[in-house]
Structures are given as structure tokens and as C-alpha cells.
């Protein structure tokens, strides 16, 4: 479709993907294996925490929600990456691009909210253990999760709707491995300065979640260090270690990706940061929550019947 002397863009081209003869097949196989591990690992965690009654605690409820989110979070981007690596048509429609951005950011914001709820859960469990069972009820866990989904899928909707009204003309090459706000907006043939206001709002949201989690874990560490028993300190630290690792991995990559303000990176570093954010972090989460978690390993053993002894469950 044309408008004056300019051609209206109806699809975008991902220019960062290699062709098959340039090594694209090798990256396809590697990415396919990683994606398979992400799906299998998170699905395993979801099933185990659902079926094993010993893991029906608030902590594992949030881990189950997080695994569910990781499955769909990676599915919004990686299948399209796989398609681009083996196909000559490395394109995506405008509507497809908008949908990818919407679900990618909605699920990402939801995940950040769930991590915040997990930090609050650990804070109450360690700092107010006697009141923990009466505060962190199944009803409250459900409300926190519903609120996380509500915030995630609502907050990003106005920005996506606004981008959908913008005219795109001229170049249609996206300098990224998936549709994201900055590379897509750079292709618009109109003023996109209002997005700065929206970006500032998102930055405040990210920083607010970060501060809540950071302050919670700071208080948790102070309380743990004051415990008289070395065994109690070790158990408390081991309970929070996985959550803290996921928190640092998630918010660290978010900060580098989206809180850069006026800083600009080369195309190589932009792509490397995107790979860390979209692929590496979801890849490590199942490892952190299963291989490094005794209760989870015991539950997997019980599920497959090769371990009869039930281990103790963390509260």
C-alpha cells in the first residue's frame, strides 16, 4: 500500500539472523535444544509442584506460576527465531510484531510482579514465622498472582495500541532478534517522542519492584545473620538462595536491556544482551529451582518412583 511517494510497511524483516549456508543451521540446532530444555524443565517443575502434596506451600505455588510464565514467555519469541534461522523468509507481519511485543512484555512484567510476591513470601516466612501460616493463605497467594497477571497484561496495552496507529515507511529491517519497542519505533516515519513518557513509567515500575525485592532480602539477610543456630542460618540461606539468584538474573538483564537511558550499544552487544534476556535467563531458571533444590529433587524422585523416602519440605 502506498501513501504519496512512500511505501507503507506491512511486514518487518529480521536482519540479524544468519542464512543456512552461513551457519544458521548450527544456531538452529543449538537454540532448538535450549528451547526444548526450557519447556521440559519448566513443565517438569510445574507438574511436580502440582502433583506432590508435600510441595503445596506458598513458596512452591509461586515457583509453579513462574514456571508457567517462563514456558509462554519463551514461546513468544524463540519459535519465531527458529523459523527465521531455517527459512529464507525472515519476516514478520506488523500485526504479528505487535502481538509478539505485547505478550513478551506482558509476560515479562507479570514475571517481575510474581518475583516481588515471592520476595514478600520469603520475608514473612523468615521475619515473622509464627504469623506466616495465617498471612500467606492460599487465598492471598491466588490474589497476588491474579494481581500480577492483571498488571502485566494491562500496563503494556496502551503502548502497543499506540504503536499500532503509527505509520511505518521506508526501511523495514529490525536490528534485533525479536520485535521490541526501540528497534520497531526507530522505523516509524513520524514523531515517537511521546514514548519517552511511557518508558519513564515503565522504568518506575521496574525500579519499584526492584526496591521492594531488594529491601525484603536485605531485611531477610539481617534476620538470618542474627539467628543463633548455624543450622538454622544455613537452612534459611538455602531457602532464599534460589530466589535471590533468579531475582538478580531477571532484574539484572532487565536493567541492562531497558534502563540504559541515553546509552547506546553496538548491534553486537544489543544482540548479546537480548540473547541473555530472552534465552539464557529462562534456560538457567529450571536448573536453579530443581538441580539446586533438595525438596524439588526429592519430589521428582517420588514422581518417577525411584526414591521412596520423602525429604523434609521448606516452609
CSV table of C-alpha atoms in Angstrom, one decimal:
chain,number,residue,atom,x,y,z
A,1,UNK,CA,0.0,0.0,0.0
A,2,UNK,CA,1.4,3.4,-0.9
A,3,UNK,CA,1.0,6.9,0.6
A,4,UNK,CA,2.2,9.7,-1.6
A,5,UNK,CA,5.8,8.7,-2.7
A,6,UNK,CA,6.3,6.4,0.4
A,7,UNK,CA,5.5,2.7,0.7
A,8,UNK,CA,3.6,1.8,3.8
A,9,UNK,CA,5.4,-1.1,5.6
A,10,UNK,CA,3.1,-4.1,6.3
A,11,UNK,CA,5.8,-6.5,7.4
A,12,UNK,CA,9.3,-6.3,9.0
A,13,UNK,CA,12.5,-8.1,8.2
A,14,UNK,CA,14.8,-9.5,10.9
A,15,UNK,CA,18.2,-8.7,9.6
A,16,UNK,CA,20.2,-10.3,12.4
A,17,UNK,CA,19.7,-13.9,11.5
A,18,UNK,CA,22.2,-15.9,9.5
A,19,UNK,CA,21.3,-18.0,6.5
A,20,UNK,CA,21.7,-21.7,6.5
A,21,UNK,CA,24.9,-21.6,4.4
A,22,UNK,CA,26.3,-19.0,6.8
A,23,UNK,CA,26.0,-21.2,9.9
A,24,UNK,CA,22.3,-20.7,10.6
A,25,UNK,CA,21.7,-24.5,10.9
A,26,UNK,CA,24.2,-24.8,13.8
A,27,UNK,CA,22.5,-22.0,15.7
A,28,UNK,CA,19.1,-23.5,14.9
A,29,UNK,CA,20.1,-26.9,16.4
A,30,UNK,CA,21.6,-25.2,19.5
A,31,UNK,CA,18.6,-22.9,20.0
A,32,UNK,CA,16.2,-25.9,19.5
A,33,UNK,CA,17.9,-27.9,22.2
A,34,UNK,CA,17.9,-24.9,24.6
A,35,UNK,CA,14.2,-24.3,23.9
A,36,UNK,CA,13.4,-28.0,24.4
A,37,UNK,CA,15.2,-27.9,27.8
A,38,UNK,CA,13.4,-24.7,28.8
A,39,UNK,CA,10.0,-26.2,28.0
A,40,UNK,CA,10.8,-29.6,29.5
A,41,UNK,CA,12.4,-28.2,32.7
A,42,UNK,CA,9.7,-25.7,33.5
A,43,UNK,CA,6.9,-28.2,32.6
A,44,UNK,CA,8.6,-30.7,35.0
A,45,UNK,CA,8.6,-28.1,37.8
A,46,UNK,CA,5.0,-27.2,37.1
A,47,UNK,CA,3.8,-30.8,37.1
A,48,UNK,CA,5.9,-31.9,40.2
A,49,UNK,CA,4.8,-28.9,42.3
A,50,UNK,CA,1.2,-29.5,41.3
A,51,UNK,CA,1.1,-33.3,42.0
A,52,UNK,CA,3.3,-33.6,45.0
A,53,UNK,CA,1.2,-32.7,48.1
A,54,UNK,CA,4.4,-32.0,50.1
A,55,UNK,CA,5.1,-29.1,47.8
A,56,UNK,CA,1.7,-27.4,48.2
A,57,UNK,CA,3.1,-24.4,50.0
A,58,UNK,CA,3.1,-20.7,49.1
A,59,UNK,CA,6.7,-20.8,48.0
A,60,UNK,CA,6.2,-23.6,45.6
A,61,UNK,CA,2.9,-22.2,44.4
A,62,UNK,CA,4.8,-19.1,43.2
A,63,UNK,CA,7.5,-21.3,41.7
A,64,UNK,CA,4.8,-23.1,39.8
A,65,UNK,CA,3.4,-19.9,38.5
A,66,UNK,CA,6.9,-18.7,37.5
A,67,UNK,CA,7.5,-21.9,35.5
A,68,UNK,CA,4.2,-21.5,33.7
A,69,UNK,CA,5.1,-17.9,32.8
A,70,UNK,CA,8.6,-19.0,31.6
A,71,UNK,CA,7.1,-21.5,29.2
A,72,UNK,CA,4.9,-18.9,27.5
A,73,UNK,CA,7.4,-16.1,27.8
A,74,UNK,CA,10.0,-18.0,25.7
A,75,UNK,CA,7.3,-19.3,23.3
A,76,UNK,CA,6.5,-15.7,22.3
A,77,UNK,CA,10.0,-15.3,20.8
A,78,UNK,CA,12.0,-18.5,20.3
A,79,UNK,CA,9.8,-20.4,17.8
A,80,UNK,CA,9.9,-17.3,15.5
A,81,UNK,CA,13.7,-17.2,15.9
A,82,UNK,CA,13.9,-20.9,15.0
A,83,UNK,CA,11.8,-20.2,11.9
A,84,UNK,CA,14.0,-17.3,10.8
A,85,UNK,CA,17.1,-19.4,11.2
A,86,UNK,CA,15.9,-22.1,8.7
A,87,UNK,CA,13.7,-20.0,6.4
A,88,UNK,CA,14.6,-17.7,3.6
A,89,UNK,CA,11.6,-15.5,4.6
A,90,UNK,CA,12.9,-13.9,7.8
A,91,UNK,CA,9.9,-11.6,8.1
A,92,UNK,CA,7.0,-11.0,10.5
A,93,UNK,CA,3.8,-9.1,9.8
A,94,UNK,CA,3.0,-5.8,11.5
A,95,UNK,CA,0.2,-7.5,13.4
A,96,UNK,CA,2.4,-10.4,14.4
A,97,UNK,CA,5.1,-8.0,15.6
A,98,UNK,CA,2.6,-6.1,17.7
A,99,UNK,CA,1.3,-9.3,19.2
A,100,UNK,CA,4.8,-10.6,19.9
A,101,UNK,CA,5.7,-7.3,21.7
A,102,UNK,CA,2.5,-7.4,23.7
A,103,UNK,CA,2.8,-10.9,25.0
A,104,UNK,CA,6.6,-10.7,25.5
A,105,UNK,CA,6.3,-7.6,27.7
A,106,UNK,CA,3.1,-8.6,29.4
A,107,UNK,CA,4.5,-11.9,30.5
A,108,UNK,CA,7.8,-10.2,31.5
A,109,UNK,CA,6.0,-7.7,33.7
A,110,UNK,CA,3.9,-10.4,35.2
A,111,UNK,CA,7.0,-12.4,36.0
A,112,UNK,CA,8.5,-9.4,37.7
A,113,UNK,CA,5.4,-9.0,39.8
A,114,UNK,CA,5.4,-12.7,40.8
A,115,UNK,CA,9.1,-12.4,41.8
A,116,UNK,CA,8.0,-9.5,44.0
A,117,UNK,CA,5.3,-11.6,45.6
A,118,UNK,CA,7.9,-14.4,46.1
A,119,UNK,CA,10.2,-12.0,47.9
A,120,UNK,CA,7.3,-10.9,50.2
A,121,UNK,CA,6.5,-14.5,50.9
A,122,UNK,CA,10.1,-15.2,51.9
A,123,UNK,CA,10.2,-12.1,54.0
A,124,UNK,CA,7.2,-13.1,56.0
A,125,UNK,CA,8.3,-16.7,56.3
A,126,UNK,CA,11.7,-15.7,57.8
A,127,UNK,CA,10.9,-12.5,59.6
A,128,UNK,CA,7.5,-13.4,61.0
A,129,UNK,CA,7.5,-17.3,61.1
A,130,UNK,CA,4.7,-17.5,63.7
A,131,UNK,CA,2.3,-15.4,61.7
A,132,UNK,CA,3.3,-16.9,58.3
A,133,UNK,CA,0.6,-19.6,58.1
A,134,UNK,CA,-2.2,-17.1,58.9
A,135,UNK,CA,-0.8,-14.4,56.5
A,136,UNK,CA,0.2,-16.4,53.4
A,137,UNK,CA,-3.0,-18.2,52.9
A,138,UNK,CA,-3.9,-19.9,49.6
A,139,UNK,CA,-6.5,-17.1,49.0
A,140,UNK,CA,-3.8,-14.4,49.4
A,141,UNK,CA,-1.4,-16.3,47.0
A,142,UNK,CA,-4.2,-16.5,44.4
A,143,UNK,CA,-5.0,-12.8,44.8
A,144,UNK,CA,-1.3,-11.8,44.4
A,145,UNK,CA,-1.0,-14.0,41.3
A,146,UNK,CA,-4.2,-12.6,39.8
A,147,UNK,CA,-3.0,-9.1,40.5
A,148,UNK,CA,0.4,-9.9,38.8
A,149,UNK,CA,-1.4,-11.0,35.7
A,150,UNK,CA,-3.7,-8.1,35.7
A,151,UNK,CA,-0.9,-5.6,36.0
A,152,UNK,CA,1.2,-7.4,33.4
A,153,UNK,CA,-1.4,-7.6,30.7
A,154,UNK,CA,-2.9,-4.2,31.3
A,155,UNK,CA,0.1,-1.9,31.7
A,156,UNK,CA,1.6,-2.5,28.3
A,157,UNK,CA,-1.7,-2.5,26.4
A,158,UNK,CA,-1.9,1.4,25.8
A,159,UNK,CA,1.7,1.5,24.4
A,160,UNK,CA,1.0,-1.4,22.0
A,161,UNK,CA,-2.2,0.2,20.9
A,162,UNK,CA,-0.4,3.5,20.2
A,163,UNK,CA,2.4,1.8,18.2
A,164,UNK,CA,-0.3,0.1,16.1
A,165,UNK,CA,-1.5,3.5,15.0
A,166,UNK,CA,1.9,4.7,13.8
A,167,UNK,CA,2.8,4.8,10.1
A,168,UNK,CA,5.8,2.7,9.1
A,169,UNK,CA,7.5,3.5,5.8
A,170,UNK,CA,10.9,3.3,4.2
A,171,UNK,CA,13.2,0.7,5.8
A,172,UNK,CA,11.6,-2.4,7.3
A,173,UNK,CA,14.7,-4.0,8.8
A,174,UNK,CA,14.6,-4.7,12.5
A,175,UNK,CA,18.1,-4.7,14.0
A,176,UNK,CA,17.2,-7.2,16.7
A,177,UNK,CA,16.3,-10.9,17.1
A,178,UNK,CA,12.7,-10.2,18.1
A,179,UNK,CA,10.2,-7.4,18.0
A,180,UNK,CA,10.9,-4.8,20.7
A,181,UNK,CA,9.9,-1.2,21.3
A,182,UNK,CA,13.1,0.6,20.4
A,183,UNK,CA,14.0,-1.2,17.1
A,184,UNK,CA,10.4,-1.0,15.9
A,185,UNK,CA,9.8,2.6,16.9
A,186,UNK,CA,13.0,3.6,15.0
A,187,UNK,CA,11.3,2.5,11.8
A,188,UNK,CA,8.3,4.8,12.3
A,189,UNK,CA,8.1,7.7,9.9
A,190,UNK,CA,6.5,10.1,12.4
A,191,UNK,CA,7.4,11.6,15.8
A,192,UNK,CA,7.7,9.0,18.5
A,193,UNK,CA,8.9,11.2,21.3
A,194,UNK,CA,5.8,10.6,23.5
A,195,UNK,CA,7.2,7.1,24.1
A,196,UNK,CA,9.7,8.7,26.5
A,197,UNK,CA,6.9,9.3,29.0
A,198,UNK,CA,5.7,5.7,28.7
A,199,UNK,CA,9.3,4.5,29.1
A,200,UNK,CA,9.7,6.6,32.2
A,201,UNK,CA,6.6,5.0,33.7
A,202,UNK,CA,7.9,1.5,32.9
A,203,UNK,CA,11.3,2.5,34.5
A,204,UNK,CA,9.5,3.5,37.7
A,205,UNK,CA,7.6,0.2,37.7
A,206,UNK,CA,10.8,-1.8,37.3
A,207,UNK,CA,12.6,0.2,40.0
A,208,UNK,CA,9.7,-0.1,42.4
A,209,UNK,CA,9.7,-3.9,42.1
A,210,UNK,CA,13.5,-4.0,42.4
A,211,UNK,CA,13.4,-1.9,45.6
A,212,UNK,CA,10.6,-4.0,47.2
A,213,UNK,CA,12.6,-7.2,46.5
A,214,UNK,CA,16.0,-5.7,47.4
A,215,UNK,CA,14.7,-4.3,50.7
A,216,UNK,CA,12.9,-7.6,51.5
A,217,UNK,CA,16.1,-9.6,51.0
A,218,UNK,CA,18.2,-7.1,52.9
A,219,UNK,CA,15.9,-7.5,55.9
A,220,UNK,CA,15.9,-11.3,55.4
A,221,UNK,CA,19.7,-11.4,55.4
A,222,UNK,CA,19.9,-9.2,58.6
A,223,UNK,CA,17.4,-11.6,60.4
A,224,UNK,CA,19.3,-14.7,59.2
A,225,UNK,CA,22.6,-13.4,60.4
A,226,UNK,CA,21.1,-12.8,63.9
A,227,UNK,CA,20.0,-16.5,64.2
A,228,UNK,CA,21.9,-18.2,67.0
A,229,UNK,CA,21.9,-21.6,65.3
A,230,UNK,CA,24.3,-22.3,62.4
A,231,UNK,CA,22.0,-25.0,61.1
A,232,UNK,CA,19.1,-22.5,61.1
A,233,UNK,CA,21.2,-19.9,59.3
A,234,UNK,CA,22.2,-22.5,56.6
A,235,UNK,CA,18.6,-23.7,56.1
A,236,UNK,CA,17.3,-20.1,55.8
A,237,UNK,CA,20.0,-19.1,53.4
A,238,UNK,CA,19.4,-22.2,51.2
A,239,UNK,CA,15.7,-21.4,51.1
A,240,UNK,CA,16.3,-17.9,49.8
A,241,UNK,CA,19.4,-18.6,47.6
A,242,UNK,CA,17.4,-19.8,44.6
A,243,UNK,CA,15.0,-16.9,44.7
A,244,UNK,CA,17.9,-14.4,45.1
A,245,UNK,CA,19.7,-15.9,42.1
A,246,UNK,CA,16.6,-15.7,39.9
A,247,UNK,CA,15.9,-12.1,41.1
A,248,UNK,CA,19.5,-11.0,40.2
A,249,UNK,CA,19.4,-12.7,36.9
A,250,UNK,CA,16.0,-11.3,35.9
A,251,UNK,CA,16.3,-7.8,37.1
A,252,UNK,CA,20.0,-7.6,36.0
A,253,UNK,CA,19.1,-8.4,32.4
A,254,UNK,CA,16.1,-6.1,32.5
A,255,UNK,CA,18.2,-3.2,33.8
A,256,UNK,CA,20.8,-3.7,31.1
A,257,UNK,CA,18.2,-4.1,28.4
A,258,UNK,CA,15.7,-1.3,29.3
A,259,UNK,CA,17.2,1.0,31.9
A,260,UNK,CA,20.0,2.2,29.7
A,261,UNK,CA,18.5,5.7,29.3
A,262,UNK,CA,20.7,7.6,26.7
A,263,UNK,CA,23.3,4.9,26.5
A,264,UNK,CA,23.6,3.1,23.2
A,265,UNK,CA,25.3,-0.2,22.4
A,266,UNK,CA,26.7,-1.7,19.2
A,267,UNK,CA,24.4,-4.1,17.3
A,268,UNK,CA,26.6,-7.0,18.6
A,269,UNK,CA,26.1,-6.0,22.2
A,270,UNK,CA,22.4,-5.3,21.7
A,271,UNK,CA,22.0,-8.8,20.3
A,272,UNK,CA,24.1,-10.4,23.1
A,273,UNK,CA,22.1,-8.6,25.8
A,274,UNK,CA,18.8,-9.8,24.1
A,275,UNK,CA,20.1,-13.4,24.0
A,276,UNK,CA,20.9,-13.2,27.7
A,277,UNK,CA,17.5,-11.7,28.5
A,278,UNK,CA,15.3,-13.9,26.2
A,279,UNK,CA,17.2,-17.2,26.2
A,280,UNK,CA,19.9,-17.5,28.9
A,281,UNK,CA,17.8,-16.4,31.9
A,282,UNK,CA,14.9,-18.8,31.2
A,283,UNK,CA,17.4,-21.6,30.5
A,284,UNK,CA,19.0,-21.2,33.9
A,285,UNK,CA,15.8,-20.9,36.0
A,286,UNK,CA,14.9,-24.7,35.8
A,287,UNK,CA,18.4,-25.5,36.9
A,288,UNK,CA,18.3,-23.1,39.8
A,289,UNK,CA,14.9,-24.3,41.0
A,290,UNK,CA,15.4,-28.1,40.5
A,291,UNK,CA,19.1,-29.2,40.4
A,292,UNK,CA,19.9,-26.8,43.3
A,293,UNK,CA,16.8,-27.6,45.4
A,294,UNK,CA,16.8,-30.7,47.5
A,295,UNK,CA,13.0,-30.7,48.0
A,296,UNK,CA,12.4,-30.5,44.3
A,297,UNK,CA,14.8,-33.3,43.5
A,298,UNK,CA,13.2,-35.5,46.2
A,299,UNK,CA,9.7,-34.7,44.7
A,300,UNK,CA,10.9,-35.6,41.2
A,301,UNK,CA,12.3,-38.8,42.6
A,302,UNK,CA,8.9,-39.6,44.2
A,303,UNK,CA,7.1,-38.8,41.0
A,304,UNK,CA,9.1,-41.3,39.0
A,305,UNK,CA,9.2,-43.8,41.7
A,306,UNK,CA,12.9,-44.2,42.1
A,307,UNK,CA,13.0,-42.6,45.6
A,308,UNK,CA,10.7,-43.8,48.4
A,309,UNK,CA,12.0,-41.6,51.2
A,310,UNK,CA,10.2,-38.3,51.4
A,311,UNK,CA,12.5,-35.4,52.3
A,312,UNK,CA,11.6,-32.5,54.5
A,313,UNK,CA,9.8,-29.6,52.9
A,314,UNK,CA,10.8,-26.0,53.3
A,315,UNK,CA,8.1,-23.7,54.6
